[in-house]
Coordinates of C-alpha atoms and ligand atoms in Angstrom, one line a residue:
X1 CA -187.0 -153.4 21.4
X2 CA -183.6 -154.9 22.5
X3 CA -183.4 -156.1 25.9
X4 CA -180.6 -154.2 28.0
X5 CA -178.3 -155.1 31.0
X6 CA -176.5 -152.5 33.0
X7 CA -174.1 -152.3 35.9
X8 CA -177.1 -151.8 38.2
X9 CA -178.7 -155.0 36.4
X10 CA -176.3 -157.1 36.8
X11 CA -175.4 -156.4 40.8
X12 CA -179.3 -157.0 40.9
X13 CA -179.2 -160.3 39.5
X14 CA -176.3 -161.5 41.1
X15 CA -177.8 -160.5 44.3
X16 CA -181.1 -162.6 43.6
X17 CA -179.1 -165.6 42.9
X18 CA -175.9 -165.1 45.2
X19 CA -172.9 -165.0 43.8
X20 CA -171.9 -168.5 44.2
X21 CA -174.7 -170.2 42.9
X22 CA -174.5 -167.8 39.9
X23 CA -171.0 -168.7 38.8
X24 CA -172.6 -172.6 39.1
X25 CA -175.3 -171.8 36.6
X26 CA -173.6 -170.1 34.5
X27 CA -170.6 -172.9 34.8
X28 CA -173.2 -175.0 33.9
X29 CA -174.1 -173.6 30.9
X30 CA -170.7 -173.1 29.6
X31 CA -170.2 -177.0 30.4
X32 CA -173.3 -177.8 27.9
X33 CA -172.1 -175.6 25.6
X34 CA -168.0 -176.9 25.3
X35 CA -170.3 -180.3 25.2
X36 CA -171.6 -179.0 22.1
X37 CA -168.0 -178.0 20.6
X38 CA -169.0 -178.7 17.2
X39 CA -171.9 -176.9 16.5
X40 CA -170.2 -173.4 17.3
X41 CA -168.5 -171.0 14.5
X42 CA -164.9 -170.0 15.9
X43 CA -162.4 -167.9 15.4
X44 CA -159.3 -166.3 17.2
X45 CA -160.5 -162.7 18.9
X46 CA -159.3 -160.1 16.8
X47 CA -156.9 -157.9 18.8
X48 CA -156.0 -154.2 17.8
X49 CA -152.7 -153.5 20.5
X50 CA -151.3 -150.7 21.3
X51 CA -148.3 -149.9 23.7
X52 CA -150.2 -149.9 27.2
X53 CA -152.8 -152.4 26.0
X54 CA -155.4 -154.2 23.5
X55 CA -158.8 -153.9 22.2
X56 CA -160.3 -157.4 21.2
X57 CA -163.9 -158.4 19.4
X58 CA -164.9 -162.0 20.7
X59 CA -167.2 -163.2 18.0
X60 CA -169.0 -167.0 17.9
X61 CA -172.2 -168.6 16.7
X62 CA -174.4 -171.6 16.9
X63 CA -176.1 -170.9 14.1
X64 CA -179.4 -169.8 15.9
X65 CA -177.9 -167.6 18.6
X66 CA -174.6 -165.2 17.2
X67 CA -172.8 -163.2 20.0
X68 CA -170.0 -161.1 20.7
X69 CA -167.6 -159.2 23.3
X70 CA -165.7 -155.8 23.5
X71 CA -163.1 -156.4 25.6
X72 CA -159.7 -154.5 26.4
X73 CA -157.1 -155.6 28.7
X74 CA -154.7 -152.1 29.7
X75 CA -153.2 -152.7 33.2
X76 CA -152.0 -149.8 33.5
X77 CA -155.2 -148.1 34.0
X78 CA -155.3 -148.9 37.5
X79 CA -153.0 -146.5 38.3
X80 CA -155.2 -143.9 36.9
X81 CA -158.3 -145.3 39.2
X82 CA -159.7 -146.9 35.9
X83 CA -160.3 -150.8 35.6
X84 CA -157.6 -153.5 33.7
X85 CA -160.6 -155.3 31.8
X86 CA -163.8 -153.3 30.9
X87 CA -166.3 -155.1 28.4
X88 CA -169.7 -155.4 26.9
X89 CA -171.5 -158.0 24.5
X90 CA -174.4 -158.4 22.3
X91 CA -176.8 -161.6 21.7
X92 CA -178.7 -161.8 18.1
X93 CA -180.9 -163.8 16.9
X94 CA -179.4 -165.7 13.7
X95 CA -182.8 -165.8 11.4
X96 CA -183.2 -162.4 11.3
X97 CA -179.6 -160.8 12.3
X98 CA -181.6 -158.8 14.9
X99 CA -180.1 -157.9 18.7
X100 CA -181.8 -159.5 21.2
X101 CA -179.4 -158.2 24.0
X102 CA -176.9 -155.8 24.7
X103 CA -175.1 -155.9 28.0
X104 CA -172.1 -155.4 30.2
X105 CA -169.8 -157.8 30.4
X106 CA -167.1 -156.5 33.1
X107 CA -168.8 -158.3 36.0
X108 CA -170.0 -160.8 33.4
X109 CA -166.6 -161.6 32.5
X110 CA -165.0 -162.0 35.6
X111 CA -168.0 -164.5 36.9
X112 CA -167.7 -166.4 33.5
X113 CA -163.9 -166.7 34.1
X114 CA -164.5 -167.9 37.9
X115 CA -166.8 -170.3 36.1
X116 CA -164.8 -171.5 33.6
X117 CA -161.4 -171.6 36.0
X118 CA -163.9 -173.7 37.9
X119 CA -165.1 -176.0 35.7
X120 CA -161.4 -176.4 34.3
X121 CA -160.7 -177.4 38.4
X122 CA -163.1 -180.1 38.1
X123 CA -161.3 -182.0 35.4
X124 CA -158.0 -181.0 36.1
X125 CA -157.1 -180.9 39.7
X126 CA -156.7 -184.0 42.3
X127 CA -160.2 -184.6 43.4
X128 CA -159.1 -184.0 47.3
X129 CA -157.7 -180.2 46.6
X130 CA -158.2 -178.1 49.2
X131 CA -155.9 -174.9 49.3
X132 CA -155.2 -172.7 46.4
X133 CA -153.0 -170.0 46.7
X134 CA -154.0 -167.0 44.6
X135 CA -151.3 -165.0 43.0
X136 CA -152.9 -161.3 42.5
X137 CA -155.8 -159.8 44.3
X138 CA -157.5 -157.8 41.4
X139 CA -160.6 -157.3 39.8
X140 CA -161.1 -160.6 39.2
X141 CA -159.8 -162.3 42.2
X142 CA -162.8 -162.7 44.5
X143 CA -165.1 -164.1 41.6
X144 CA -161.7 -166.6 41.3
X145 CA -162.4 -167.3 45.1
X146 CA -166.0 -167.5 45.0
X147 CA -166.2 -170.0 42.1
X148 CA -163.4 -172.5 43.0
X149 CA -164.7 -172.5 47.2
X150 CA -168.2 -173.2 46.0
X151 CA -167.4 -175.8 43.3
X152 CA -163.9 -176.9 43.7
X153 CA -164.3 -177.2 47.6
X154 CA -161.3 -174.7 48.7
X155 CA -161.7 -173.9 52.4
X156 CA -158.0 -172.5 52.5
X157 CA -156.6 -169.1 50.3
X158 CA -153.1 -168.6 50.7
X159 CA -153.0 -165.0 48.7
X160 CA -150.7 -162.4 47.5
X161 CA -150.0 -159.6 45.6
X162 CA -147.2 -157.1 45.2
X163 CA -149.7 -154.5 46.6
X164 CA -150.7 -155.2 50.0
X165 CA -153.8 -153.0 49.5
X166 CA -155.1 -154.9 47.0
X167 CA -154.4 -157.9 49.6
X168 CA -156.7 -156.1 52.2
X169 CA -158.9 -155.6 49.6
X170 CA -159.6 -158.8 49.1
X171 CA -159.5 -160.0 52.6
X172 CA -162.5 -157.4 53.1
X173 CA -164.0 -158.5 50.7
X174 CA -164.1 -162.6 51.0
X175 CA -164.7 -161.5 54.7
X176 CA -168.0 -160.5 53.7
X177 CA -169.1 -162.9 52.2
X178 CA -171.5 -165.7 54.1
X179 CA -170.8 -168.6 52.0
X180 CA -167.0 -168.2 52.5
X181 CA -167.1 -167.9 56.1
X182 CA -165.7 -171.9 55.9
X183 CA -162.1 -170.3 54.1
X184 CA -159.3 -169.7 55.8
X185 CA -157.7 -166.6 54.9
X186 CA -153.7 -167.1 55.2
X187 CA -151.7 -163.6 53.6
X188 CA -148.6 -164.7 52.0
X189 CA -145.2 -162.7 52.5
X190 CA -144.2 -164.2 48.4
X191 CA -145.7 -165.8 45.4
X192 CA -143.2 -168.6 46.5
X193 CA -144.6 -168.7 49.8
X194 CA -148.6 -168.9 49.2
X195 CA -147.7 -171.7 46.8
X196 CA -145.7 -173.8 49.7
X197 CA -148.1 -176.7 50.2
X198 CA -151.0 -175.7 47.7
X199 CA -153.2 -177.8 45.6
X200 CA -154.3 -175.7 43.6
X201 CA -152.4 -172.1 42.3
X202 CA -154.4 -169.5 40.5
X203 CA -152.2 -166.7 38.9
X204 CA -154.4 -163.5 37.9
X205 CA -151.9 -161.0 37.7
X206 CA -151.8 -158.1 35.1
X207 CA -148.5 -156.7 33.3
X208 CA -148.3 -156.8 29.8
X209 CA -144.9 -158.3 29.3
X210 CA -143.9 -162.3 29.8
X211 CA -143.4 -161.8 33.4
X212 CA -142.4 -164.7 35.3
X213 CA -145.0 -164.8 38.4
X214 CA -144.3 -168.7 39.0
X215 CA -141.2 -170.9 38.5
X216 CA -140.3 -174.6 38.4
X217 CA -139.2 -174.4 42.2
X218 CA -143.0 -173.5 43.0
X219 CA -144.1 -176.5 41.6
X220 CA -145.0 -179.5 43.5
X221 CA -146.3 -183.0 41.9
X222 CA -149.7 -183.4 41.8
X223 CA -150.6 -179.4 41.6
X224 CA -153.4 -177.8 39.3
X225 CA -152.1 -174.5 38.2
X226 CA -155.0 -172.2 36.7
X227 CA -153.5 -169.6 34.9
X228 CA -155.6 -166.7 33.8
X229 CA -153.1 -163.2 33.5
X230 CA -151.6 -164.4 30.8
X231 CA -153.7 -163.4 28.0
X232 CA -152.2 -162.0 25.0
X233 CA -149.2 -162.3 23.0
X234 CA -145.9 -161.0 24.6
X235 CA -148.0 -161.2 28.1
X236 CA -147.5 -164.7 29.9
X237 CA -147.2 -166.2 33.8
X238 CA -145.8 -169.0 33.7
X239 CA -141.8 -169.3 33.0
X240 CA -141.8 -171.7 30.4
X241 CA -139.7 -174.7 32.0
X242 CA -143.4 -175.4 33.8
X243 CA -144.7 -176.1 30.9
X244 CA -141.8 -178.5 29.9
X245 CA -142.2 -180.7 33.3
X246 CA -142.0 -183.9 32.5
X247 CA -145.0 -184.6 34.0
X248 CA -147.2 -181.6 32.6
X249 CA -150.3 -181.4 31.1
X250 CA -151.9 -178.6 29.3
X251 CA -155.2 -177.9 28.4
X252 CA -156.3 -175.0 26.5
X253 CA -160.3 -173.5 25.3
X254 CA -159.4 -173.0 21.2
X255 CA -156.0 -173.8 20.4
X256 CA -155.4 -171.9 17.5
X257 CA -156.3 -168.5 19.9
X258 CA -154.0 -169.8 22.7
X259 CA -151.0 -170.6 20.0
X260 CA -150.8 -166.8 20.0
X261 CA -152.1 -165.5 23.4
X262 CA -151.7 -168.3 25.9
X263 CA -148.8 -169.2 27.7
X264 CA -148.1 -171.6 25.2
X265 CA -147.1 -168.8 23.2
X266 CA -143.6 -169.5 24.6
X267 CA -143.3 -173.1 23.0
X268 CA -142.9 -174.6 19.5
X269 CA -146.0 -174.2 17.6
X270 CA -146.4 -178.3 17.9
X271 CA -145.9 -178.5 21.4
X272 CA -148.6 -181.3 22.8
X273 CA -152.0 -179.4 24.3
X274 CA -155.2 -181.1 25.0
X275 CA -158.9 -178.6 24.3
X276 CA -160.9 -178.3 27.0
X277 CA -163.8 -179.2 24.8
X278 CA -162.2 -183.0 24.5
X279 CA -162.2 -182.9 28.3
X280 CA -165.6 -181.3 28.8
X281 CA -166.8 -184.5 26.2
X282 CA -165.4 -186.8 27.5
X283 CA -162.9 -188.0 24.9
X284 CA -159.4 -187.0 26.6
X285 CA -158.9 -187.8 30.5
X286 CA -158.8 -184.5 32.8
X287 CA -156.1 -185.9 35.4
X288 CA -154.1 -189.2 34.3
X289 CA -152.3 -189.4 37.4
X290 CA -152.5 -188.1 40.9
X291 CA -148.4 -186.9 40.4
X292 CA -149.5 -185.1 37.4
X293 CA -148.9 -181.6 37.1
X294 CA -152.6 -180.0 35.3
X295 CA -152.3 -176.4 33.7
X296 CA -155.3 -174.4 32.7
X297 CA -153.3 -171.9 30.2
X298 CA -156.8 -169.7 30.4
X299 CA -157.2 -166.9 28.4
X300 CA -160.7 -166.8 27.9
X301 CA -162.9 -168.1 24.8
X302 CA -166.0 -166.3 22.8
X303 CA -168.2 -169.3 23.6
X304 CA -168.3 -168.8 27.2
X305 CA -169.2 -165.1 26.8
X306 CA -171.5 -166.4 24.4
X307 CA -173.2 -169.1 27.1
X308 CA -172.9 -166.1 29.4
X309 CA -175.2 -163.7 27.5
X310 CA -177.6 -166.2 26.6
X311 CA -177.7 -167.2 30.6
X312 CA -178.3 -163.2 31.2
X313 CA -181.2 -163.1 28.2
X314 CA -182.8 -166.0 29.8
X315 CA -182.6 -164.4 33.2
X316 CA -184.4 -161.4 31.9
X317 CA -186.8 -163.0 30.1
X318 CA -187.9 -165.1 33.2
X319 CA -188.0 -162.0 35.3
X320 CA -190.4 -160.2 32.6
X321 CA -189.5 -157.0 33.6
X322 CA -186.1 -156.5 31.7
X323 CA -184.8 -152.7 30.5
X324 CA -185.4 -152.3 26.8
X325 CA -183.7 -150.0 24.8
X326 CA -184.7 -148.9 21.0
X327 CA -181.4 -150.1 19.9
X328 CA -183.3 -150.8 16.3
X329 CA -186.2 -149.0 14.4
X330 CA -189.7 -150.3 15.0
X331 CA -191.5 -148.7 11.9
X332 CA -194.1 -150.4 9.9
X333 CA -192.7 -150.5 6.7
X334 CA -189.9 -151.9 7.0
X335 CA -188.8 -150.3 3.8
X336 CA -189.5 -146.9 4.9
X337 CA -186.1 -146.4 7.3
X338 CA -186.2 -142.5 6.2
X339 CA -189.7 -141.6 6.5
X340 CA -190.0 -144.0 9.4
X341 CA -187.7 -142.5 11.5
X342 CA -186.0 -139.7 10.3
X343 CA -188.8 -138.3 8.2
X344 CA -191.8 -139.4 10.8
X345 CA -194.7 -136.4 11.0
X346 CA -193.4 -134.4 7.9
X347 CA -196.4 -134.6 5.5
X348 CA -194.3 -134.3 2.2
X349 CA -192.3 -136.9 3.0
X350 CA -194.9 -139.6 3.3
X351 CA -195.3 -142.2 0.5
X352 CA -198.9 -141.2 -1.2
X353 CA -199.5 -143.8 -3.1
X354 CA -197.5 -146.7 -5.4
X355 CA -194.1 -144.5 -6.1
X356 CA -195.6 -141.3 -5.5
X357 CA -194.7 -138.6 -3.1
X358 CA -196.5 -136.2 -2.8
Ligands
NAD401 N1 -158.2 -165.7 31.0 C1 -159.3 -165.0 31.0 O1 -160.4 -165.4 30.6 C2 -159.3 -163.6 31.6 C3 -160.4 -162.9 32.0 C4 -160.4 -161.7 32.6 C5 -159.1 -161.1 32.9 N2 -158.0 -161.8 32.5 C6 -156.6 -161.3 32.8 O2 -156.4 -161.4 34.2 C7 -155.5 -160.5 34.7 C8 -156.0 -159.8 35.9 O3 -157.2 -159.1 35.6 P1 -157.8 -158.1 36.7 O4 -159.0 -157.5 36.1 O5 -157.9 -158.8 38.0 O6 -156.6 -157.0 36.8 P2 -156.3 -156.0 37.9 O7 -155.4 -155.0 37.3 O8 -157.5 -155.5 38.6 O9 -155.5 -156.9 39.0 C9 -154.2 -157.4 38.8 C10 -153.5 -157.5 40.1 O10 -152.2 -158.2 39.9 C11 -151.3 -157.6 40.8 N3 -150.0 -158.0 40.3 C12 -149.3 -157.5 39.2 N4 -148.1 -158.1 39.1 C13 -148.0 -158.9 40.1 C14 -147.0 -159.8 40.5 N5 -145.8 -159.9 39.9 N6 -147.2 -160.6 41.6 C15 -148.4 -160.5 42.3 N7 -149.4 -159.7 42.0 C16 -149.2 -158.9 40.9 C17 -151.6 -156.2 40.7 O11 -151.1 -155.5 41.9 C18 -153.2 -156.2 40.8 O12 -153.7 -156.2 42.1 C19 -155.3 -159.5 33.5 O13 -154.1 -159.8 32.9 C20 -156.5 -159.8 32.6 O14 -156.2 -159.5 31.2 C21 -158.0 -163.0 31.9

């Protein structure tokens, strides 16, 4: 039997943890696993686009655990009351190619970005950051709120969004929420405005076109930008002079993915980037200087959906109680698919004896 994870499952296990201490567990296990760069198979997601969105298949391995993600991105949908980002994965075990987990991954993915936005905070931000503006106030953007108050230490949101009912949204939202009574909630009238005086500026807006959410003018020395929207290729945040300041610096999860999806999509393919990974091991310097300008050209990475699902499996497992589904045949010869399954209780079907039917 294959251990399952649904919607309900996953609001379950959130609950039992809290959200906040969830996206630090599971920030912790993508930490350990970016430690552990090396030892993972990887590859650029393969995307199938269309004109309103993509389709992408998020493949990595260890070499004893193999995983992968369906993810789309299509931001239209929301106008038709369906989700931007919708996604599910599946953990195998490498030794015998056999699932060991198949789950969703729409909540998972928006609590392993908060983590991994996070984590990327850590490294890349000025240790004393303390107000973030937040530029788009969509399905991800509490997780976003949840994960850099609780590990970045942000007790002021200066938010906006060109829909002011996705604005109140959110307020309700983080409103409810007891660990983030301590935030000061501040609605901006302008992108430009939320950013005046922020350390930190999270962009998680969705259009798929290079739209230009922030400019040079929004940029002050010494901020951490954490940009997640831009995702794909022709679908960027950042107009591309930001990424030219003299004083930038650019870290990215795999490079050869973010060449084509990131917002480094708009520079010469040898334009300098650092890897996460180098950071996370200690081999290239987060922050240099306190004037520095730190960009986190996110776009999301098959390891950390990979450290997510193994963090879910675990969960399960602990709990003891997991849904199982009969994803694969359990029949007991394993050479025997037809009769085994398809065949089962049908009398003339059934092996008599060494090559015989009867
Ligand atoms: N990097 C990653 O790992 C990662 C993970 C998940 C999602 N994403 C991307 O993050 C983006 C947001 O995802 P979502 O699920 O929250 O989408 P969503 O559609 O739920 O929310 C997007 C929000 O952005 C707002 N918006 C659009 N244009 C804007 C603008 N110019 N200024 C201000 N607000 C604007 C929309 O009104 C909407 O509220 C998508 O592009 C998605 O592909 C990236």
């Amino acid at each position: 039997m294959v251990a399952y994870i649904g919607v309900s499952d996953i609001r379950r296990l959130v609950h039992a943890i809290g959200p906040a201490t969830f996206i630090e567990q599971l920030a912790a296990e993508i930490e350990a696993d970016y430690r552990r760069w090396g030892a993972f198979q990887k590859s650029a997601r393969l995307a199938s686009h269309s004109q309103v969105g993509v389709i992408e298949l998020m493949p990595t391995s260890d070499g004893e655990l193999y995983s992968f993600k369906y993810v789309n991105g299509h931001p239209k949908n929301t106008a038709a009351g369906l989700l931007t980002v919708t996604a599910f994965g599946m953990l195998a075990d490498v030794a015998t190619g056999y699932p060991l987990l198949l789950s969703e991954l729409t909540v998972t993915t928006a609590l392993r970005t908060a983590a991994m936005s996070a984590l990327a905070a850590q490294r890349l931000a000025r240790p004393d950051s303390r107000v973030m503006a937040l530029i788009g106030c969509g399905a991800q953007s509490e997780f976003q709120v949840i994960g850099f108050s609780h590990l970045v230490g942000i007790d002021e949101l200066r938010f906006f969004d060109v829909d002011p009912l996705a604005m109140a949204k959110l307020e309700g939202n983080i409103r409810a929420v007891p660990e983030l009574s301590r935030v000061r909630l501040i609605r901006a009238q302008s992108t430009m405005a939320a950013c005046h005086g922020a350390d930190i500026v999270t962009t998680v807006t969705a259009d798929k076109r290079n739209a230009v959410i922030l400019t040079p003018r929004m940029i002050a020395p010494g901020m951490h930008i954490n940009a997640v929207g831009g995702d794909c290729p022709g679908k960027t945040e950042l107009h591309p002079d930001i990424l030219r300041m003299a004083n930038a610096r650019v870290v990215v999860e795999y490079e050869p993915q973010s060449r084509i999806e990131g917002e480094i999509q708009q520079m010469p393919a040898d334009f300098p980037v650092v890897e996460f990974a180098d950071v996370a091991r200690g081999r290239v310097p987060g922050r240099v200087h306190p004037e520095d300008v730190t960009i986190f050209d996110s776009v999301g990475f098959a390891l950390e959906d990979y450290s997510a699902l193994r963090f879910l499996h675990r969960l399960v497992q602990d709990e003891g109680h997991g849904r199982q589904i009969d994803l694969v045949p359990r029949i007991a010869d394993p050479r025997d698919l037809y009769g085994g399954v398809i065949g089962g209780g049908r009398p003339w079907l059934r092996v008599a004896g060494k090559g015989a039917i009867r």
